[in-house]
PDB file of C-alpha atoms and ligand atoms in Angstrom:
ATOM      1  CA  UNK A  10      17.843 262.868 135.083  1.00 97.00           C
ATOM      2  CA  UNK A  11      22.016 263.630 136.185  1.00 98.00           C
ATOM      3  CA  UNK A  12      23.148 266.458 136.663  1.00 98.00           C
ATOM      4  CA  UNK A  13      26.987 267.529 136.204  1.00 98.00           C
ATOM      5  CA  UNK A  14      29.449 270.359 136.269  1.00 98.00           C
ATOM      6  CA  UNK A  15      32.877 271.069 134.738  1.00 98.00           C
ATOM      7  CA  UNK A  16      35.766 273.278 135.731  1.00 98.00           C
ATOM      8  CA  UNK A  17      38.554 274.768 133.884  1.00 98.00           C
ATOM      9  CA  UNK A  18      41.289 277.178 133.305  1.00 98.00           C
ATOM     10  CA  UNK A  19      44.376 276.995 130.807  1.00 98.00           C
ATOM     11  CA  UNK A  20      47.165 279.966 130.375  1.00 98.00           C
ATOM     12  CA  UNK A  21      47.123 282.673 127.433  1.00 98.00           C
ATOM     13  CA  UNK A  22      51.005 282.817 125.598  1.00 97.00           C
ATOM     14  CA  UNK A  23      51.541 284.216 122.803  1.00 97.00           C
ATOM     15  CA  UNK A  24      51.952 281.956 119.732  1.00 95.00           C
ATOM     16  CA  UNK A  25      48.961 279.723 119.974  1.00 95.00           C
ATOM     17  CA  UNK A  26      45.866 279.952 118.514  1.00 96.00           C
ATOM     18  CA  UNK A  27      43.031 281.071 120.663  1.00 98.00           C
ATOM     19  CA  UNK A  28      39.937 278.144 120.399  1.00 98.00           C
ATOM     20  CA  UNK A  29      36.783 278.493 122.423  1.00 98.00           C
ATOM     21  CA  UNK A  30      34.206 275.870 122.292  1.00 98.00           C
ATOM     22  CA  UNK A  31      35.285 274.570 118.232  1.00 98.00           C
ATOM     23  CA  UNK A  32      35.446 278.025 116.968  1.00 98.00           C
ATOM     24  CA  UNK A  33      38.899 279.980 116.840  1.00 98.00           C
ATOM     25  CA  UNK A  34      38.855 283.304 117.999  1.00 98.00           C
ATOM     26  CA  UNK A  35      41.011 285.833 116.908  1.00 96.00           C
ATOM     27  CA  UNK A  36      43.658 287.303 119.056  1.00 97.00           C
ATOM     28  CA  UNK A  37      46.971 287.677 119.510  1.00 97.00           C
ATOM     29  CA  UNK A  38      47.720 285.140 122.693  1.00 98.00           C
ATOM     30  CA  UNK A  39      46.058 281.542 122.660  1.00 98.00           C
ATOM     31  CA  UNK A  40      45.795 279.073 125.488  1.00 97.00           C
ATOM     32  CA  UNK A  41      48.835 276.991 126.176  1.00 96.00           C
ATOM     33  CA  UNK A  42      47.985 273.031 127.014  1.00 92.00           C
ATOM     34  CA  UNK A  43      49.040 269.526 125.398  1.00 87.00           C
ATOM     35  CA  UNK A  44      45.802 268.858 123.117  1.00 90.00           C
ATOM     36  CA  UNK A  45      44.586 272.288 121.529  1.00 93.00           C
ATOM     37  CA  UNK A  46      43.630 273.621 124.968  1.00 96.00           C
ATOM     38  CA  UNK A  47      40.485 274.964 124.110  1.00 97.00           C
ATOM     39  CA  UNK A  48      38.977 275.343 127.826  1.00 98.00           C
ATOM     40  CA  UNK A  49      35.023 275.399 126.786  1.00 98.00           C
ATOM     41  CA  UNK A  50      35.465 272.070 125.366  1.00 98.00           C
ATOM     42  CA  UNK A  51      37.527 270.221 128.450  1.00 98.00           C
ATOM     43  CA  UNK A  52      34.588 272.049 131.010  1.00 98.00           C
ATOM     44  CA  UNK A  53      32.097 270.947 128.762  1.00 98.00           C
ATOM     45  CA  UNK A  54      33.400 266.931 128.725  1.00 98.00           C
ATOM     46  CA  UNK A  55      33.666 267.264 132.829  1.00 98.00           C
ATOM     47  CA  UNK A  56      30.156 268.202 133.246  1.00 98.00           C
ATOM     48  CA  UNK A  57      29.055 265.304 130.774  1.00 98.00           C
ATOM     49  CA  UNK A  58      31.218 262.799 132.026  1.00 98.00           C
ATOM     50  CA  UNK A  59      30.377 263.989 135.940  1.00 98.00           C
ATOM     51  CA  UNK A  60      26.504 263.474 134.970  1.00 98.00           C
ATOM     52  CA  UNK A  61      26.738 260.070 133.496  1.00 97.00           C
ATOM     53  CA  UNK A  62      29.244 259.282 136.665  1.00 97.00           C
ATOM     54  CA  UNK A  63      32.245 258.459 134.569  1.00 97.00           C
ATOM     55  CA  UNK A  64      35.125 260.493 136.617  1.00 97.00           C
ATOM     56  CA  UNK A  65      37.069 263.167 135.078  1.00 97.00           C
ATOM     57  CA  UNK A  66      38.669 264.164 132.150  1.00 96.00           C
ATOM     58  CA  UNK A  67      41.927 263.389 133.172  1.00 94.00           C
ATOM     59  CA  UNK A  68      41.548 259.533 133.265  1.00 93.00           C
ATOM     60  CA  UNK A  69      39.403 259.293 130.067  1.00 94.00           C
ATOM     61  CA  UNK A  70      41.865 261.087 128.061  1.00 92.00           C
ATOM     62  CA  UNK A  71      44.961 261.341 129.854  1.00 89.00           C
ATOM     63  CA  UNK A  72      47.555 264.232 129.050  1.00 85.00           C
ATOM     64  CA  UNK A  73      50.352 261.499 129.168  1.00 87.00           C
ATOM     65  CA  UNK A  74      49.084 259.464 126.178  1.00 87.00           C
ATOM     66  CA  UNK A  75      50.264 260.741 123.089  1.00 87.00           C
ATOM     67  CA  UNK A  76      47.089 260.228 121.528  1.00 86.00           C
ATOM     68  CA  UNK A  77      45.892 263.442 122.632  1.00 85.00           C
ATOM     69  CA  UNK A  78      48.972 265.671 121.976  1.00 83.00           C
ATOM     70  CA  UNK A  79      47.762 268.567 119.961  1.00 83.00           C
ATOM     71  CA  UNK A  80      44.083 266.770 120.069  1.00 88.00           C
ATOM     72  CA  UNK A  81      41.290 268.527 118.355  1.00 94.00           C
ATOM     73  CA  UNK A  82      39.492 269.135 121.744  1.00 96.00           C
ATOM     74  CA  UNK A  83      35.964 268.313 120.039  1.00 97.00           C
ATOM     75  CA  UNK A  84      37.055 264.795 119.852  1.00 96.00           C
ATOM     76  CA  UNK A  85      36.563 264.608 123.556  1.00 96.00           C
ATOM     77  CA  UNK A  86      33.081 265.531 123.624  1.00 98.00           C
ATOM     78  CA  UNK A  87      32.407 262.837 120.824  1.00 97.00           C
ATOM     79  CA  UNK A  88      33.736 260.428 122.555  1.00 96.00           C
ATOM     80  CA  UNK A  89      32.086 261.027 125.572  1.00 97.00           C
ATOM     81  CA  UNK A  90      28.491 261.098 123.704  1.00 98.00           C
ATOM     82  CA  UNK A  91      29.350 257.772 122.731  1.00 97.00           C
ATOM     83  CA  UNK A  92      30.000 256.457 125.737  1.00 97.00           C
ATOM     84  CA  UNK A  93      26.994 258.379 127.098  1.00 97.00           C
ATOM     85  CA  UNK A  94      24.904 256.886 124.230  1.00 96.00           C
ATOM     86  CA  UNK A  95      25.863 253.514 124.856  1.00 96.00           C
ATOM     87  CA  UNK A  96      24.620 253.848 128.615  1.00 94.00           C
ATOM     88  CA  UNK A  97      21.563 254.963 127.245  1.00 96.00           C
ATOM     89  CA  UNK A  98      22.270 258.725 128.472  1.00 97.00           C
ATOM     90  CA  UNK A  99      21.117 262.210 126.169  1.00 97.00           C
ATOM     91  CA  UNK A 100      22.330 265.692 126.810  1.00 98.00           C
ATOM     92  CA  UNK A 101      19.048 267.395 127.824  1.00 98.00           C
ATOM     93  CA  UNK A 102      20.933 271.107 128.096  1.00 98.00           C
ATOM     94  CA  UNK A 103      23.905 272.431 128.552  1.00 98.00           C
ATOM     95  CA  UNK A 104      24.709 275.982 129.761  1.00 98.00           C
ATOM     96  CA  UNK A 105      28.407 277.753 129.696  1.00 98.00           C
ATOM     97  CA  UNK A 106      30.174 280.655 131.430  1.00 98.00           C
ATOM     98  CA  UNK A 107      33.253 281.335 129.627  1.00 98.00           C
ATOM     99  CA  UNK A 108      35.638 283.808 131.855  1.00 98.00           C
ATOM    100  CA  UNK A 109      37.664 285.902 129.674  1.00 98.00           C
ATOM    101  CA  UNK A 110      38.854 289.597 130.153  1.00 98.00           C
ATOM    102  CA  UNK A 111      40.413 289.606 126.940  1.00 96.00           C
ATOM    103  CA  UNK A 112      38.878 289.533 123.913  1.00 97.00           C
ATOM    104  CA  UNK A 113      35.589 290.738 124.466  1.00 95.00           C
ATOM    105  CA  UNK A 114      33.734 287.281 123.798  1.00 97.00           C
ATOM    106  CA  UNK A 115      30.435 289.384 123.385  1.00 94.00           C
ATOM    107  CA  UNK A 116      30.934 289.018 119.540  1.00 95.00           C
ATOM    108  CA  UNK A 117      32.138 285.341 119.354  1.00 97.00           C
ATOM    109  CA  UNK A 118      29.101 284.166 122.131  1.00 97.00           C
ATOM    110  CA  UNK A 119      26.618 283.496 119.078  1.00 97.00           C
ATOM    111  CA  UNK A 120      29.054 281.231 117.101  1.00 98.00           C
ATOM    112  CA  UNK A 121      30.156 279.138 120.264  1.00 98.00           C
ATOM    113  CA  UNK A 122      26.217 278.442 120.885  1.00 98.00           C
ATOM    114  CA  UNK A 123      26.278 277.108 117.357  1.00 98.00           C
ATOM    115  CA  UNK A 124      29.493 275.385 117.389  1.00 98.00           C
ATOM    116  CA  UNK A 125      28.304 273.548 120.440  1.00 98.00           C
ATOM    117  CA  UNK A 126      24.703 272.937 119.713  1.00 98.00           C
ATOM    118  CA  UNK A 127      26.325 270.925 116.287  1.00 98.00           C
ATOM    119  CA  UNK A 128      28.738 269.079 118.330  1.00 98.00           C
ATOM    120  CA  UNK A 129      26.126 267.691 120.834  1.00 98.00           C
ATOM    121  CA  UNK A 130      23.016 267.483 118.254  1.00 97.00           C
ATOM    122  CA  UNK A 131      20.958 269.816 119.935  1.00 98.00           C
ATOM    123  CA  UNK A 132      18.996 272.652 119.365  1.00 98.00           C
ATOM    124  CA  UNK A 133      20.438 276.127 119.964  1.00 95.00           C
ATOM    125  CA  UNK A 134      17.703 276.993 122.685  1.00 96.00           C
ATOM    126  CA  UNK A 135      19.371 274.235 124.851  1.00 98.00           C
ATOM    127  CA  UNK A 136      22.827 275.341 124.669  1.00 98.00           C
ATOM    128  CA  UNK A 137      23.264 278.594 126.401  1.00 98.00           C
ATOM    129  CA  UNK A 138      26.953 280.364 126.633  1.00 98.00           C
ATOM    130  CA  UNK A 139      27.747 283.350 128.717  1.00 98.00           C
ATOM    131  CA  UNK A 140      30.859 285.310 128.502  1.00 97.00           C
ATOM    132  CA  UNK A 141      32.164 287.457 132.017  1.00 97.00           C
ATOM    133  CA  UNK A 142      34.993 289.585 132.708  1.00 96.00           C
ATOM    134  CA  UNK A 143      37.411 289.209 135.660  1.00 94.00           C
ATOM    135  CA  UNK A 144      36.313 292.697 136.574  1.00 94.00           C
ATOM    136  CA  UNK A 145      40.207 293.607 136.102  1.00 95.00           C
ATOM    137  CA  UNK A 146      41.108 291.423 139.210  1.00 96.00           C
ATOM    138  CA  UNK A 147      42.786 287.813 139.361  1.00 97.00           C
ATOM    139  CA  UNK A 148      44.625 285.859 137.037  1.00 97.00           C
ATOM    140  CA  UNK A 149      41.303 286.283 134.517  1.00 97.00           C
ATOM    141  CA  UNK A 150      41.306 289.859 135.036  1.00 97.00           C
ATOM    142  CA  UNK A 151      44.632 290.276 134.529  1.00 98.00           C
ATOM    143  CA  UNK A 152      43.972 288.036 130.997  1.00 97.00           C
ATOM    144  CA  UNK A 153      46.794 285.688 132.199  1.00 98.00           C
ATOM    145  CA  UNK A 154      43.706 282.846 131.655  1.00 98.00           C
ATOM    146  CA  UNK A 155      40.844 282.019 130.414  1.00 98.00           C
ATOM    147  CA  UNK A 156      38.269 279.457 132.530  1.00 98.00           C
ATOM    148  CA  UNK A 157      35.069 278.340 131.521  1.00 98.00           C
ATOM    149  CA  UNK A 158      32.497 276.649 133.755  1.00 98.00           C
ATOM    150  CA  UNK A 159      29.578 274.195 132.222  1.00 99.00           C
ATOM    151  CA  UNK A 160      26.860 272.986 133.815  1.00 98.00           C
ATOM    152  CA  UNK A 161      25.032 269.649 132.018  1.00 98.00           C
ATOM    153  CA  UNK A 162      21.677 267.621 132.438  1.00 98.00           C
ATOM    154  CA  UNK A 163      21.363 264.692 130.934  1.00 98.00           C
ATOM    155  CA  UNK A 164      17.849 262.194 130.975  1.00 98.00           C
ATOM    156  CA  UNK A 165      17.808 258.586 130.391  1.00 95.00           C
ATOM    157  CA  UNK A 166      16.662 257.782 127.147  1.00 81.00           C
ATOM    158  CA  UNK A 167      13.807 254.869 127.052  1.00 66.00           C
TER     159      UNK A 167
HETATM  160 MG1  LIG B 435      41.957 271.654 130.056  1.00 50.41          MG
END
């Protein structure tokens, strides 16, 4: 068994659509970034690729290759399945803070469990997403961001 975590934040601005973990949200600011920025699903392939040892997402997918301008973020998770399937790694669980103070992801938590769960072929009991507040204080309290945390396990499979 690995363990790994992810980290990450992106900027609300107007004029973008708002994406959290393959399922878009509506709202009227979205998070600004060079693929589709959706923060769930950059966390989520930091904590894979941290388990299985593979660095970061910056040097599997790097923001200077114009492959992954405008990117459907879930593309990044595939990929890194694959390359955790070929090492003979499975996703075990997964379980997801996502730190918004605006919108209120209580009503949204149910389809980002799902959209996940389909994207990593697992049941929905071992994908788990929480939603917090910024209690009104820092740059997600203030809704200038949005960050989402992820912690992974992953077991070898024999
Ligand atoms: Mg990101």
């Amino acid at each position: 068994m690995r363990v790994g975590i992810g980290h990450d934040t992106h900027r609300l601005e107007p004029g973008r659509p708002l994406l959290l973990g393959g399922v878009r949200v509506e709202h009227s600011r979205g998070l600004a970034g060079h693929s589709d920025a959706d923060v769930v699903l950059h966390a989520l392939t930091d904590a894979l690729l941290g388990a299985a040892g593979l660095g970061d997402i910056g040097d599997a997918y790097p923001d200077t290759d114009p492959r992954w301008q405008g990117a459907d973020s879930r593309r990044f998770v595939t990929e890194t399945l694959a390359r955790l399937n070929r090492d003979g790694w499975r996703v075990v669980n997964v379980d997801v803070i996502v730190f918004a103070q605006e919108p209120k992801l209580g009503p949204v938590k149910a389809a980002i469990r799902r959209s996940l769960a389909e994207l990593l072929g697992l049941p929905a009991d071992a994908v788990n997403v929480k939603a917090k507040t910024g209690e009104k204080v820092g740059h997600i309290g203030r809704a200038e961001a949005i960050a989402c945390q992820v912690v992974a396990l992953i077991g070898q499979t024999i």
